[in-house]
């Protein structure tokens, strides 16, 4: 029962972070939500008994992609201020 | 109007995809790949099925993957402006950040080494360890610790290409000595996989960090 509850909560959290990241007007906010989405996704890989994928998702999907996206956002901001 | 059309199309696509996913998930898979891997695991030289598939049974995919990464890394770094790759000034005087980096960077290096070693018998492996290495590098860049090895030079070239070239060398030696392309000698497969994974870890870490450095904001470069 507890496991089912956890899974349902995980799915709801995944859907809400994903849609919030897509619908967010603020790019920085969207990236932070994307990182949160990546961490939740790695939790769901653990629930699906795929720890290898969970590690890769947390390290590459959430961590490094998040850093690169944050960099891109700050780059855009700098350009917008110059214009 | 436009948003409405997109919503209807998305719902339609979702409605078609959902039954397909359910059908695929509930179909009888026939010969289970899992049991196939388990029966051949002893011959692979490692004890963890995922590593056995990635570095032995389907090593061709991994070889192509690292090839793509090397090309992406080199392209990304050559597109960056020269100023971006220069050593950053000490970016912040935040003592907390520096203390944190001093604690985290050694721990992350240790974690990367452990992940690499763990790959032979439990979840872990070159890609995860490489990503942790790259994250340690990003932290060093952000706190202004010296990262001379990522500056253009022989170290960078060697680091970027080592994983792919050694992997390709092992594959080619297998083909030239009468076995198949990428077939390891039976007795040496364990050590060979470890050597390839170690170099892959270093290369992946360097490529990912290189991409980060190439994309980093140009403080003062164009303002």
JSON list of C-alpha atoms in Angstrom, two decimals, chain B residues 1-203:
[
{"chain": "B", "resi": 1, "resn": "UNK", "atom": "CA", "xyz": [-7.17, 29.18, -31.39]},
{"chain": "B", "resi": 2, "resn": "UNK", "atom": "CA", "xyz": [-3.65, 27.93, -32.09]},
{"chain": "B", "resi": 3, "resn": "UNK", "atom": "CA", "xyz": [-3.28, 26.65, -28.52]},
{"chain": "B", "resi": 4, "resn": "UNK", "atom": "CA", "xyz": [-6.61, 24.81, -28.89]},
{"chain": "B", "resi": 5, "resn": "UNK", "atom": "CA", "xyz": [-5.45, 23.02, -32.06]},
{"chain": "B", "resi": 6, "resn": "UNK", "atom": "CA", "xyz": [-2.18, 22.04, -30.38]},
{"chain": "B", "resi": 7, "resn": "UNK", "atom": "CA", "xyz": [-4.06, 20.74, -27.33]},
{"chain": "B", "resi": 8, "resn": "UNK", "atom": "CA", "xyz": [-6.40, 18.65, -29.49]},
{"chain": "B", "resi": 9, "resn": "UNK", "atom": "CA", "xyz": [-3.47, 17.24, -31.50]},
{"chain": "B", "resi": 10, "resn": "UNK", "atom": "CA", "xyz": [-1.51, 16.46, -28.31]},
{"chain": "B", "resi": 11, "resn": "UNK", "atom": "CA", "xyz": [-4.49, 14.70, -26.75]},
{"chain": "B", "resi": 12, "resn": "UNK", "atom": "CA", "xyz": [-5.08, 12.75, -29.98]},
{"chain": "B", "resi": 13, "resn": "UNK", "atom": "CA", "xyz": [-1.44, 11.65, -30.14]},
{"chain": "B", "resi": 14, "resn": "UNK", "atom": "CA", "xyz": [-1.50, 10.76, -26.44]},
{"chain": "B", "resi": 15, "resn": "UNK", "atom": "CA", "xyz": [-4.72, 8.80, -26.96]},
{"chain": "B", "resi": 16, "resn": "UNK", "atom": "CA", "xyz": [-3.10, 6.79, -29.76]},
{"chain": "B", "resi": 17, "resn": "UNK", "atom": "CA", "xyz": [0.22, 6.27, -27.96]},
{"chain": "B", "resi": 18, "resn": "UNK", "atom": "CA", "xyz": [-1.20, 5.17, -24.61]},
{"chain": "B", "resi": 19, "resn": "UNK", "atom": "CA", "xyz": [-2.81, 1.89, -25.87]},
{"chain": "B", "resi": 20, "resn": "UNK", "atom": "CA", "xyz": [0.35, 1.14, -27.88]},
{"chain": "B", "resi": 21, "resn": "UNK", "atom": "CA", "xyz": [2.53, 1.51, -24.79]},
{"chain": "B", "resi": 22, "resn": "UNK", "atom": "CA", "xyz": [0.16, -0.72, -22.81]},
{"chain": "B", "resi": 23, "resn": "UNK", "atom": "CA", "xyz": [0.15, -3.30, -25.62]},
{"chain": "B", "resi": 24, "resn": "UNK", "atom": "CA", "xyz": [3.95, -3.33, -25.86]},
{"chain": "B", "resi": 25, "resn": "UNK", "atom": "CA", "xyz": [4.37, -3.56, -22.09]},
{"chain": "B", "resi": 26, "resn": "UNK", "atom": "CA", "xyz": [1.94, -6.45, -21.73]},
{"chain": "B", "resi": 27, "resn": "UNK", "atom": "CA", "xyz": [3.15, -8.44, -24.76]},
{"chain": "B", "resi": 28, "resn": "UNK", "atom": "CA", "xyz": [5.01, -11.70, -24.26]},
{"chain": "B", "resi": 29, "resn": "UNK", "atom": "CA", "xyz": [8.67, -10.86, -24.91]},
{"chain": "B", "resi": 30, "resn": "UNK", "atom": "CA", "xyz": [9.52, -14.34, -26.24]},
{"chain": "B", "resi": 31, "resn": "UNK", "atom": "CA", "xyz": [13.11, -15.32, -25.44]},
{"chain": "B", "resi": 32, "resn": "UNK", "atom": "CA", "xyz": [14.00, -13.17, -22.49]},
{"chain": "B", "resi": 33, "resn": "UNK", "atom": "CA", "xyz": [17.19, -11.18, -23.09]},
{"chain": "B", "resi": 34, "resn": "UNK", "atom": "CA", "xyz": [17.66, -11.18, -19.33]},
{"chain": "B", "resi": 35, "resn": "UNK", "atom": "CA", "xyz": [18.09, -14.96, -19.14]},
{"chain": "B", "resi": 36, "resn": "UNK", "atom": "CA", "xyz": [20.27, -14.91, -22.27]},
{"chain": "B", "resi": 37, "resn": "UNK", "atom": "CA", "xyz": [22.63, -12.42, -20.60]},
{"chain": "B", "resi": 38, "resn": "UNK", "atom": "CA", "xyz": [22.58, -14.34, -17.32]},
{"chain": "B", "resi": 39, "resn": "UNK", "atom": "CA", "xyz": [23.63, -17.61, -18.99]},
{"chain": "B", "resi": 40, "resn": "UNK", "atom": "CA", "xyz": [26.57, -15.92, -20.76]},
{"chain": "B", "resi": 41, "resn": "UNK", "atom": "CA", "xyz": [27.59, -13.62, -17.91]},
{"chain": "B", "resi": 42, "resn": "UNK", "atom": "CA", "xyz": [30.57, -15.75, -16.89]},
{"chain": "B", "resi": 43, "resn": "UNK", "atom": "CA", "xyz": [32.19, -15.37, -20.31]},
{"chain": "B", "resi": 44, "resn": "UNK", "atom": "CA", "xyz": [31.98, -11.57, -20.25]},
{"chain": "B", "resi": 45, "resn": "UNK", "atom": "CA", "xyz": [34.74, -10.92, -17.69]},
{"chain": "B", "resi": 46, "resn": "UNK", "atom": "CA", "xyz": [32.51, -8.81, -15.38]},
{"chain": "B", "resi": 47, "resn": "UNK", "atom": "CA", "xyz": [29.83, -9.76, -12.85]},
{"chain": "B", "resi": 48, "resn": "UNK", "atom": "CA", "xyz": [27.27, -7.03, -13.48]},
{"chain": "B", "resi": 49, "resn": "UNK", "atom": "CA", "xyz": [24.87, -7.74, -16.39]},
{"chain": "B", "resi": 50, "resn": "UNK", "atom": "CA", "xyz": [24.52, -4.08, -17.46]},
{"chain": "B", "resi": 51, "resn": "UNK", "atom": "CA", "xyz": [28.29, -3.61, -17.69]},
{"chain": "B", "resi": 52, "resn": "UNK", "atom": "CA", "xyz": [28.58, -6.95, -19.50]},
{"chain": "B", "resi": 53, "resn": "UNK", "atom": "CA", "xyz": [26.09, -5.78, -22.13]},
{"chain": "B", "resi": 54, "resn": "UNK", "atom": "CA", "xyz": [27.58, -2.27, -22.49]},
{"chain": "B", "resi": 55, "resn": "UNK", "atom": "CA", "xyz": [31.25, -3.23, -22.61]},
{"chain": "B", "resi": 56, "resn": "UNK", "atom": "CA", "xyz": [31.17, -6.73, -24.07]},
{"chain": "B", "resi": 57, "resn": "UNK", "atom": "CA", "xyz": [28.02, -8.08, -25.72]},
{"chain": "B", "resi": 58, "resn": "UNK", "atom": "CA", "xyz": [27.02, -4.74, -27.26]},
{"chain": "B", "resi": 59, "resn": "UNK", "atom": "CA", "xyz": [30.36, -2.95, -27.04]},
{"chain": "B", "resi": 60, "resn": "UNK", "atom": "CA", "xyz": [29.84, -1.69, -30.60]},
{"chain": "B", "resi": 61, "resn": "UNK", "atom": "CA", "xyz": [27.09, 0.67, -29.40]},
{"chain": "B", "resi": 62, "resn": "UNK", "atom": "CA", "xyz": [29.30, 2.00, -26.61]},
{"chain": "B", "resi": 63, "resn": "UNK", "atom": "CA", "xyz": [32.17, 2.53, -29.07]},
{"chain": "B", "resi": 64, "resn": "UNK", "atom": "CA", "xyz": [29.91, 4.57, -31.36]},
{"chain": "B", "resi": 65, "resn": "UNK", "atom": "CA", "xyz": [28.52, 6.48, -28.38]},
{"chain": "B", "resi": 66, "resn": "UNK", "atom": "CA", "xyz": [31.94, 7.60, -27.19]},
{"chain": "B", "resi": 67, "resn": "UNK", "atom": "CA", "xyz": [32.80, 8.44, -30.82]},
{"chain": "B", "resi": 68, "resn": "UNK", "atom": "CA", "xyz": [29.79, 10.75, -31.00]},
{"chain": "B", "resi": 69, "resn": "UNK", "atom": "CA", "xyz": [30.73, 12.32, -27.65]},
{"chain": "B", "resi": 70, "resn": "UNK", "atom": "CA", "xyz": [34.30, 12.99, -28.79]},
{"chain": "B", "resi": 71, "resn": "UNK", "atom": "CA", "xyz": [33.08, 14.67, -32.00]},
{"chain": "B", "resi": 72, "resn": "UNK", "atom": "CA", "xyz": [30.51, 16.71, -30.04]},
{"chain": "B", "resi": 73, "resn": "UNK", "atom": "CA", "xyz": [33.14, 17.77, -27.50]},
{"chain": "B", "resi": 74, "resn": "UNK", "atom": "CA", "xyz": [35.68, 18.82, -30.13]},
{"chain": "B", "resi": 75, "resn": "UNK", "atom": "CA", "xyz": [33.03, 20.70, -32.14]},
{"chain": "B", "resi": 76, "resn": "UNK", "atom": "CA", "xyz": [31.67, 22.47, -29.06]},
{"chain": "B", "resi": 77, "resn": "UNK", "atom": "CA", "xyz": [35.11, 23.52, -27.90]},
{"chain": "B", "resi": 78, "resn": "UNK", "atom": "CA", "xyz": [36.21, 24.75, -31.32]},
{"chain": "B", "resi": 79, "resn": "UNK", "atom": "CA", "xyz": [33.03, 26.84, -31.65]},
{"chain": "B", "resi": 80, "resn": "UNK", "atom": "CA", "xyz": [33.68, 28.60, -28.35]},
{"chain": "B", "resi": 81, "resn": "UNK", "atom": "CA", "xyz": [35.45, 31.93, -28.29]},
{"chain": "B", "resi": 82, "resn": "UNK", "atom": "CA", "xyz": [39.06, 31.84, -27.18]},
{"chain": "B", "resi": 83, "resn": "UNK", "atom": "CA", "xyz": [38.30, 33.92, -24.11]},
{"chain": "B", "resi": 84, "resn": "UNK", "atom": "CA", "xyz": [35.86, 31.39, -22.71]},
{"chain": "B", "resi": 85, "resn": "UNK", "atom": "CA", "xyz": [38.46, 28.69, -22.29]},
{"chain": "B", "resi": 86, "resn": "UNK", "atom": "CA", "xyz": [40.89, 30.85, -20.37]},
{"chain": "B", "resi": 87, "resn": "UNK", "atom": "CA", "xyz": [41.44, 30.26, -16.68]},
{"chain": "B", "resi": 88, "resn": "UNK", "atom": "CA", "xyz": [38.74, 32.09, -14.71]},
{"chain": "B", "resi": 89, "resn": "UNK", "atom": "CA", "xyz": [39.70, 34.74, -12.23]},
{"chain": "B", "resi": 90, "resn": "UNK", "atom": "CA", "xyz": [38.89, 33.97, -8.65]},
{"chain": "B", "resi": 91, "resn": "UNK", "atom": "CA", "xyz": [35.18, 34.48, -9.17]},
{"chain": "B", "resi": 92, "resn": "UNK", "atom": "CA", "xyz": [33.96, 34.87, -5.63]},
{"chain": "B", "resi": 93, "resn": "UNK", "atom": "CA", "xyz": [35.40, 35.64, -2.26]},
{"chain": "B", "resi": 94, "resn": "UNK", "atom": "CA", "xyz": [32.66, 33.64, -0.58]},
{"chain": "B", "resi": 95, "resn": "UNK", "atom": "CA", "xyz": [34.44, 31.66, 2.14]},
{"chain": "B", "resi": 96, "resn": "UNK", "atom": "CA", "xyz": [31.55, 29.23, 2.51]},
{"chain": "B", "resi": 97, "resn": "UNK", "atom": "CA", "xyz": [31.71, 28.32, -1.19]},
{"chain": "B", "resi": 98, "resn": "UNK", "atom": "CA", "xyz": [35.44, 27.72, -0.98]},
{"chain": "B", "resi": 99, "resn": "UNK", "atom": "CA", "xyz": [35.12, 25.59, 2.14]},
{"chain": "B", "resi": 100, "resn": "UNK", "atom": "CA", "xyz": [32.37, 23.59, 0.44]},
{"chain": "B", "resi": 101, "resn": "UNK", "atom": "CA", "xyz": [34.50, 23.05, -2.67]},
{"chain": "B", "resi": 102, "resn": "UNK", "atom": "CA", "xyz": [37.44, 21.93, -0.58]},
{"chain": "B", "resi": 103, "resn": "UNK", "atom": "CA", "xyz": [35.25, 19.30, 1.03]},
{"chain": "B", "resi": 104, "resn": "UNK", "atom": "CA", "xyz": [33.31, 18.27, -2.04]},
{"chain": "B", "resi": 105, "resn": "UNK", "atom": "CA", "xyz": [35.93, 18.02, -4.77]},
{"chain": "B", "resi": 106, "resn": "UNK", "atom": "CA", "xyz": [38.01, 15.25, -3.10]},
{"chain": "B", "resi": 107, "resn": "UNK", "atom": "CA", "xyz": [34.81, 13.42, -2.12]},
{"chain": "B", "resi": 108, "resn": "UNK", "atom": "CA", "xyz": [33.54, 13.61, -5.70]},
{"chain": "B", "resi": 109, "resn": "UNK", "atom": "CA", "xyz": [36.84, 12.29, -7.06]},
{"chain": "B", "resi": 110, "resn": "UNK", "atom": "CA", "xyz": [36.60, 9.41, -4.60]},
{"chain": "B", "resi": 111, "resn": "UNK", "atom": "CA", "xyz": [32.98, 8.78, -5.60]},
{"chain": "B", "resi": 112, "resn": "UNK", "atom": "CA", "xyz": [33.93, 8.74, -9.30]},
{"chain": "B", "resi": 113, "resn": "UNK", "atom": "CA", "xyz": [36.66, 6.17, -8.63]},
{"chain": "B", "resi": 114, "resn": "UNK", "atom": "CA", "xyz": [34.25, 4.07, -6.61]},
{"chain": "B", "resi": 115, "resn": "UNK", "atom": "CA", "xyz": [31.54, 4.23, -9.29]},
{"chain": "B", "resi": 116, "resn": "UNK", "atom": "CA", "xyz": [34.08, 3.13, -11.89]},
{"chain": "B", "resi": 117, "resn": "UNK", "atom": "CA", "xyz": [35.21, 0.19, -9.78]},
{"chain": "B", "resi": 118, "resn": "UNK", "atom": "CA", "xyz": [31.65, -0.69, -8.78]},
{"chain": "B", "resi": 119, "resn": "UNK", "atom": "CA", "xyz": [30.70, -1.06, -12.45]},
{"chain": "B", "resi": 120, "resn": "UNK", "atom": "CA", "xyz": [32.28, -4.53, -12.56]},
{"chain": "B", "resi": 121, "resn": "UNK", "atom": "CA", "xyz": [29.88, -6.08, -10.06]},
{"chain": "B", "resi": 122, "resn": "UNK", "atom": "CA", "xyz": [27.04, -3.63, -9.25]},
{"chain": "B", "resi": 123, "resn": "UNK", "atom": "CA", "xyz": [25.36, -0.52, -10.71]},
{"chain": "B", "resi": 124, "resn": "UNK", "atom": "CA", "xyz": [27.96, 2.03, -11.76]},
{"chain": "B", "resi": 125, "resn": "UNK", "atom": "CA", "xyz": [30.33, 2.42, -14.66]},
{"chain": "B", "resi": 126, "resn": "UNK", "atom": "CA", "xyz": [32.18, 4.77, -16.95]},
{"chain": "B", "resi": 127, "resn": "UNK", "atom": "CA", "xyz": [29.38, 7.17, -17.88]},
{"chain": "B", "resi": 128, "resn": "UNK", "atom": "CA", "xyz": [28.24, 7.80, -14.32]},
{"chain": "B", "resi": 129, "resn": "UNK", "atom": "CA", "xyz": [31.80, 8.11, -13.04]},
{"chain": "B", "resi": 130, "resn": "UNK", "atom": "CA", "xyz": [32.67, 10.45, -15.93]},
{"chain": "B", "resi": 131, "resn": "UNK", "atom": "CA", "xyz": [29.68, 12.65, -15.14]},
{"chain": "B", "resi": 132, "resn": "UNK", "atom": "CA", "xyz": [30.74, 12.90, -11.49]},
{"chain": "B", "resi": 133, "resn": "UNK", "atom": "CA", "xyz": [34.28, 13.78, -12.60]},
{"chain": "B", "resi": 134, "resn": "UNK", "atom": "CA", "xyz": [32.89, 16.50, -14.85]},
{"chain": "B", "resi": 135, "resn": "UNK", "atom": "CA", "xyz": [30.73, 17.82, -12.01]},
{"chain": "B", "resi": 136, "resn": "UNK", "atom": "CA", "xyz": [33.83, 18.04, -9.80]},
{"chain": "B", "resi": 137, "resn": "UNK", "atom": "CA", "xyz": [35.50, 20.00, -12.61]},
{"chain": "B", "resi": 138, "resn": "UNK", "atom": "CA", "xyz": [32.51, 22.35, -12.88]},
{"chain": "B", "resi": 139, "resn": "UNK", "atom": "CA", "xyz": [32.73, 22.98, -9.15]},
{"chain": "B", "resi": 140, "resn": "UNK", "atom": "CA", "xyz": [36.45, 23.74, -9.46]},
{"chain": "B", "resi": 141, "resn": "UNK", "atom": "CA", "xyz": [35.76, 26.21, -12.27]},
{"chain": "B", "resi": 142, "resn": "UNK", "atom": "CA", "xyz": [33.00, 27.92, -10.32]},
{"chain": "B", "resi": 143, "resn": "UNK", "atom": "CA", "xyz": [35.09, 28.41, -7.21]},
{"chain": "B", "resi": 144, "resn": "UNK", "atom": "CA", "xyz": [38.18, 29.46, -9.12]},
{"chain": "B", "resi": 145, "resn": "UNK", "atom": "CA", "xyz": [40.38, 26.49, -8.27]},
{"chain": "B", "resi": 146, "resn": "UNK", "atom": "CA", "xyz": [43.08, 26.02, -10.94]},
{"chain": "B", "resi": 147, "resn": "UNK", "atom": "CA", "xyz": [42.00, 23.83, -13.88]},
{"chain": "B", "resi": 148, "resn": "UNK", "atom": "CA", "xyz": [45.02, 24.12, -16.15]},
{"chain": "B", "resi": 149, "resn": "UNK", "atom": "CA", "xyz": [44.45, 20.70, -17.73]},
{"chain": "B", "resi": 150, "resn": "UNK", "atom": "CA", "xyz": [41.29, 21.87, -19.52]},
{"chain": "B", "resi": 151, "resn": "UNK", "atom": "CA", "xyz": [43.15, 24.71, -21.28]},
{"chain": "B", "resi": 152, "resn": "UNK", "atom": "CA", "xyz": [44.06, 23.96, -24.93]},
{"chain": "B", "resi": 153, "resn": "UNK", "atom": "CA", "xyz": [47.19, 21.84, -25.13]},
{"chain": "B", "resi": 154, "resn": "UNK", "atom": "CA", "xyz": [48.50, 18.28, -25.27]},
{"chain": "B", "resi": 155, "resn": "UNK", "atom": "CA", "xyz": [46.75, 17.29, -22.01]},
{"chain": "B", "resi": 156, "resn": "UNK", "atom": "CA", "xyz": [43.35, 18.27, -23.39]},
{"chain": "B", "resi": 157, "resn": "UNK", "atom": "CA", "xyz": [43.90, 16.49, -26.72]},
{"chain": "B", "resi": 158, "resn": "UNK", "atom": "CA", "xyz": [45.11, 13.33, -25.02]},
{"chain": "B", "resi": 159, "resn": "UNK", "atom": "CA", "xyz": [42.27, 13.40, -22.50]},
{"chain": "B", "resi": 160, "resn": "UNK", "atom": "CA", "xyz": [39.56, 13.94, -25.11]},
{"chain": "B", "resi": 161, "resn": "UNK", "atom": "CA", "xyz": [40.72, 11.14, -27.39]},
{"chain": "B", "resi": 162, "resn": "UNK", "atom": "CA", "xyz": [42.21, 8.55, -24.98]},
{"chain": "B", "resi": 163, "resn": "UNK", "atom": "CA", "xyz": [38.98, 6.64, -24.29]},
{"chain": "B", "resi": 164, "resn": "UNK", "atom": "CA", "xyz": [37.86, 6.38, -27.90]},
{"chain": "B", "resi": 165, "resn": "UNK", "atom": "CA", "xyz": [41.29, 5.62, -29.38]},
{"chain": "B", "resi": 166, "resn": "UNK", "atom": "CA", "xyz": [42.17, 2.88, -26.89]},
{"chain": "B", "resi": 167, "resn": "UNK", "atom": "CA", "xyz": [38.70, 1.34, -27.30]},
{"chain": "B", "resi": 168, "resn": "UNK", "atom": "CA", "xyz": [39.16, 1.39, -31.09]},
{"chain": "B", "resi": 169, "resn": "UNK", "atom": "CA", "xyz": [42.69, -0.02, -30.75]},
{"chain": "B", "resi": 170, "resn": "UNK", "atom": "CA", "xyz": [41.45, -2.99, -28.68]},
{"chain": "B", "resi": 171, "resn": "UNK", "atom": "CA", "xyz": [38.64, -3.55, -31.20]},
{"chain": "B", "resi": 172, "resn": "UNK", "atom": "CA", "xyz": [41.02, -3.43, -34.17]},
{"chain": "B", "resi": 173, "resn": "UNK", "atom": "CA", "xyz": [43.58, -5.72, -32.52]},
{"chain": "B", "resi": 174, "resn": "UNK", "atom": "CA", "xyz": [40.76, -8.22, -32.01]},
{"chain": "B", "resi": 175, "resn": "UNK", "atom": "CA", "xyz": [39.95, -8.09, -35.73]},
{"chain": "B", "resi": 176, "resn": "UNK", "atom": "CA", "xyz": [43.60, -8.26, -36.87]},
{"chain": "B", "resi": 177, "resn": "UNK", "atom": "CA", "xyz": [44.49, -11.28, -34.72]},
{"chain": "B", "resi": 178, "resn": "UNK", "atom": "CA", "xyz": [41.77, -13.43, -36.21]},
{"chain": "B", "resi": 179, "resn": "UNK", "atom": "CA", "xyz": [38.95, -12.90, -33.74]},
{"chain": "B", "resi": 180, "resn": "UNK", "atom": "CA", "xyz": [35.96, -10.71, -34.57]},
{"chain": "B", "resi": 181, "resn": "UNK", "atom": "CA", "xyz": [36.04, -6.89, -34.40]},
{"chain": "B", "resi": 182, "resn": "UNK", "atom": "CA", "xyz": [35.67, -5.94, -30.71]},
{"chain": "B", "resi": 183, "resn": "UNK", "atom": "CA", "xyz": [36.06, -9.55, -29.50]},
{"chain": "B", "resi": 184, "resn": "UNK", "atom": "CA", "xyz": [38.30, -9.57, -26.43]},
{"chain": "B", "resi": 185, "resn": "UNK", "atom": "CA", "xyz": [40.75, -12.44, -25.80]},
{"chain": "B", "resi": 186, "resn": "UNK", "atom": "CA", "xyz": [38.80, -14.73, -23.43]},
{"chain": "B", "resi": 187, "resn": "UNK", "atom": "CA", "xyz": [41.27, -14.63, -20.54]},
{"chain": "B", "resi": 188, "resn": "UNK", "atom": "CA", "xyz": [41.97, -10.90, -20.75]},
{"chain": "B", "resi": 189, "resn": "UNK", "atom": "CA", "xyz": [38.42, -9.61, -21.09]},
{"chain": "B", "resi": 190, "resn": "UNK", "atom": "CA", "xyz": [38.09, -8.56, -17.42]},
{"chain": "B", "resi": 191, "resn": "UNK", "atom": "CA", "xyz": [41.30, -6.47, -17.26]},
{"chain": "B", "resi": 192, "resn": "UNK", "atom": "CA", "xyz": [40.73, -5.08, -20.75]},
{"chain": "B", "resi": 193, "resn": "UNK", "atom": "CA", "xyz": [37.24, -3.90, -19.83]},
{"chain": "B", "resi": 194, "resn": "UNK", "atom": "CA", "xyz": [38.66, -2.23, -16.71]},
{"chain": "B", "resi": 195, "resn": "UNK", "atom": "CA", "xyz": [41.35, -0.42, -18.73]},
{"chain": "B", "resi": 196, "resn": "UNK", "atom": "CA", "xyz": [38.81, 0.73, -21.35]},
{"chain": "B", "resi": 197, "resn": "UNK", "atom": "CA", "xyz": [36.35, 1.86, -18.67]},
{"chain": "B", "resi": 198, "resn": "UNK", "atom": "CA", "xyz": [39.03, 3.84, -16.80]},
{"chain": "B", "resi": 199, "resn": "UNK", "atom": "CA", "xyz": [40.08, 5.71, -19.94]},
{"chain": "B", "resi": 200, "resn": "UNK", "atom": "CA", "xyz": [36.44, 6.18, -20.96]},
{"chain": "B", "resi": 201, "resn": "UNK", "atom": "CA", "xyz": [35.74, 7.74, -17.55]},
{"chain": "B", "resi": 202, "resn": "UNK", "atom": "CA", "xyz": [38.58, 10.23, -17.95]},
{"chain": "B", "resi": 203, "resn": "UNK", "atom": "CA", "xyz": [37.56, 11.08, -21.52]}
]
